[in-house]
Coordinates of C-alpha atoms in Angstrom, one line a residue:
M234 CA -37.2 8.8 36.2
P235 CA -39.7 8.2 33.5
I236 CA -40.9 4.6 33.0
H237 CA -42.3 3.2 29.8
T238 CA -43.8 -0.3 29.7
C239 CA -44.2 -1.9 26.3
T240 CA -46.7 -4.9 26.3
T241 CA -47.0 -7.2 23.3
A242 CA -48.0 -10.8 22.9
Q243 CA -45.1 -13.3 23.4
G244 CA -42.7 -13.3 20.5
T245 CA -44.1 -10.3 18.7
P246 CA -40.9 -8.1 18.7
A247 CA -37.5 -9.6 18.2
V248 CA -34.7 -8.9 20.8
A249 CA -33.0 -6.5 18.4
T250 CA -36.3 -4.7 17.8
K251 CA -36.8 -4.3 21.6
A252 CA -33.3 -2.7 21.9
E253 CA -34.1 -0.4 19.0
L254 CA -37.5 0.5 20.4
A255 CA -36.0 1.2 23.8
A256 CA -33.4 3.5 22.2
E257 CA -36.1 5.4 20.3
I258 CA -38.4 5.7 23.4
T259 CA -35.4 7.0 25.4
R260 CA -34.3 9.5 22.6
I261 CA -37.9 10.8 22.2
H262 CA -38.6 11.2 25.9
S263 CA -35.2 12.8 26.5
E264 CA -35.6 15.3 23.7
I265 CA -39.2 16.3 24.5
N266 CA -39.0 16.4 28.4
H267 CA -35.3 17.3 28.7
V268 CA -34.4 14.3 30.8
P269 CA -30.9 12.8 30.6
P270 CA -31.1 9.5 28.7
G271 CA -29.7 7.5 31.6
Y272 CA -32.9 8.3 33.6
V273 CA -35.3 6.8 31.1
N274 CA -36.5 3.3 31.9
V275 CA -38.1 1.0 29.3
V276 CA -39.5 -2.4 30.3
F277 CA -41.0 -5.1 28.0
T278 CA -43.6 -7.5 29.1
E279 CA -44.9 -10.3 26.9
P280 CA -47.9 -12.2 28.1
P281 CA -48.9 -15.4 26.3
R282 CA -50.8 -14.8 23.0
D283 CA -53.9 -16.3 24.6
S284 CA -53.8 -13.6 27.2
V285 CA -54.0 -10.5 24.9
Y286 CA -57.4 -9.3 23.7
V287 CA -58.7 -6.3 21.9
G288 CA -62.5 -5.8 21.8
G289 CA -63.0 -9.2 23.4
E290 CA -61.1 -11.0 20.6
P291 CA -57.5 -12.3 20.6
G292 CA -55.3 -9.5 19.4
A293 CA -51.7 -8.5 18.9
P294 CA -51.5 -4.8 19.8
L295 CA -48.5 -2.9 21.1
L296 CA -49.4 -1.2 24.3
I297 CA -47.1 1.5 25.6
T298 CA -47.9 2.9 29.0
G299 CA -45.6 5.6 30.3
W300 CA -45.2 7.6 33.5
A301 CA -43.7 11.1 33.7
R302 CA -43.5 13.7 36.4
R303 CA -46.3 16.3 36.3
G304 CA -45.3 19.8 35.5
H305 CA -43.8 19.5 32.0
P306 CA -45.2 22.1 29.6
Q307 CA -48.5 20.8 28.2
E308 CA -47.4 21.1 24.5
E309 CA -44.4 18.8 25.3
T310 CA -46.6 16.3 27.0
T311 CA -49.1 16.4 24.2
R312 CA -46.2 15.7 21.6
L313 CA -44.9 12.7 23.5
A314 CA -47.6 10.1 22.8
P315 CA -48.0 10.6 19.0
E316 CA -44.2 10.6 18.6
L317 CA -43.8 7.4 20.6
S318 CA -46.7 5.8 18.6
A319 CA -45.1 6.7 15.2
A320 CA -41.7 5.5 16.3
A321 CA -43.0 2.2 17.8
S322 CA -44.8 1.5 14.5
R323 CA -41.8 2.3 12.4
V324 CA -39.4 0.2 14.5
T325 CA -41.6 -2.8 15.1
G326 CA -43.5 -2.9 11.9
I327 CA -46.8 -3.1 13.8
P328 CA -49.3 -0.9 12.0
E329 CA -50.0 2.3 14.0
P330 CA -53.7 1.6 14.3
R331 CA -52.6 -1.4 16.5
V332 CA -50.4 0.8 18.7
L333 CA -51.8 2.4 21.9
V334 CA -49.7 4.9 23.8
V335 CA -50.9 6.3 27.2
I336 CA -48.8 8.7 29.2
Q337 CA -49.8 9.2 32.8
D338 CA -48.4 11.8 35.1
S339 CA -48.3 12.4 38.8
P340 CA -46.4 14.8 41.0
A341 CA -42.6 14.1 41.2
R342 CA -43.0 13.7 45.0
S343 CA -45.0 10.6 44.4
A344 CA -41.9 8.7 43.2
V345 CA -38.5 7.8 44.6
E346 CA -35.4 6.8 42.7
G347 CA -32.2 5.8 44.3
G348 CA -33.7 6.4 47.7
R349 CA -34.6 10.0 47.0
V350 CA -37.8 11.8 46.1
L351 CA -37.7 12.9 42.4
P352 CA -37.4 16.6 41.6
D353 CA -40.1 18.7 39.9
P354 CA -39.4 19.3 36.2
G355 CA -36.8 22.0 35.8
H356 CA -34.9 21.0 38.9
E357 CA -33.1 18.0 37.6
K358 CA -29.5 19.4 37.7
E359 CA -29.6 20.3 41.4
W360 CA -31.2 16.9 42.2
M361 CA -28.6 15.0 40.1
S362 CA -25.8 17.0 41.8
R363 CA -27.2 16.2 45.3
Q364 CA -27.7 12.5 44.2
E365 CA -24.1 12.2 43.1
R366 CA -22.8 13.8 46.3
W367 CA -25.0 11.5 48.3
R368 CA -23.8 8.4 46.4
R369 CA -20.1 9.4 46.8
G370 CA -20.7 9.8 50.5
L371 CA -22.4 6.4 50.6
R372 CA -19.4 4.7 48.9
R373 CA -17.1 6.3 51.4
G374 CA -19.3 5.1 54.3
R375 CA -20.4 8.6 55.3
H376 CA -24.1 8.0 55.2
R377 CA -25.8 7.4 58.5
G378 CA -29.3 6.3 59.2
P379 CA -31.8 4.1 57.5
L380 CA -31.4 3.3 53.8
A381 CA -33.8 1.7 51.3
V382 CA -31.8 2.3 48.2
Q383 CA -32.2 0.4 45.0
G384 CA -28.9 -1.1 44.1
Y385 CA -27.3 -0.6 47.5
T386 CA -29.4 -2.7 49.8
R387 CA -31.6 -5.8 49.5
G388 CA -34.9 -6.2 51.3
P389 CA -36.4 -3.6 53.5
V390 CA -34.5 -1.0 55.4
T391 CA -30.8 -1.6 56.3
R392 CA -29.2 0.3 59.1
F393 CA -25.5 1.0 59.1
P394 CA -23.7 1.2 62.5
R395 CA -22.8 4.6 63.6
R396 CA -19.1 5.5 63.8
S397 CA -17.7 6.6 67.1

């Protein structure tokens, strides 16, 4: 559900550091927003060093942009950015003044995962239960109609033939 993109100049964090940072981001987001760890996505992008600037000068910041569903309690949302910033600095060794964390939110209905609109905060259990039943039905060939499901189809919409 949540997506966190970590951007640094090429070669800044080592692969092991990326794995550790992804684990920390997942842990923090899961604890604060009560989301199962398996639903937290962390992506790393590394533009060339000559493509990263701060204040018009070449720089080496760590930029973390995150997306979460709107509706989490404000005190939880407010805690998320500083905790991610501190963890990112601790894990990567990049001084915290060079770490920028921005958490954006939008309504859950603005996002789709696994072919289904995301649930509002607090309704994850029902959604995951429906999601699992839907996936089991899909594996058994019981789903009918158009699909545009990440991991199950490639390209645009695929239609399965109806059974007689």
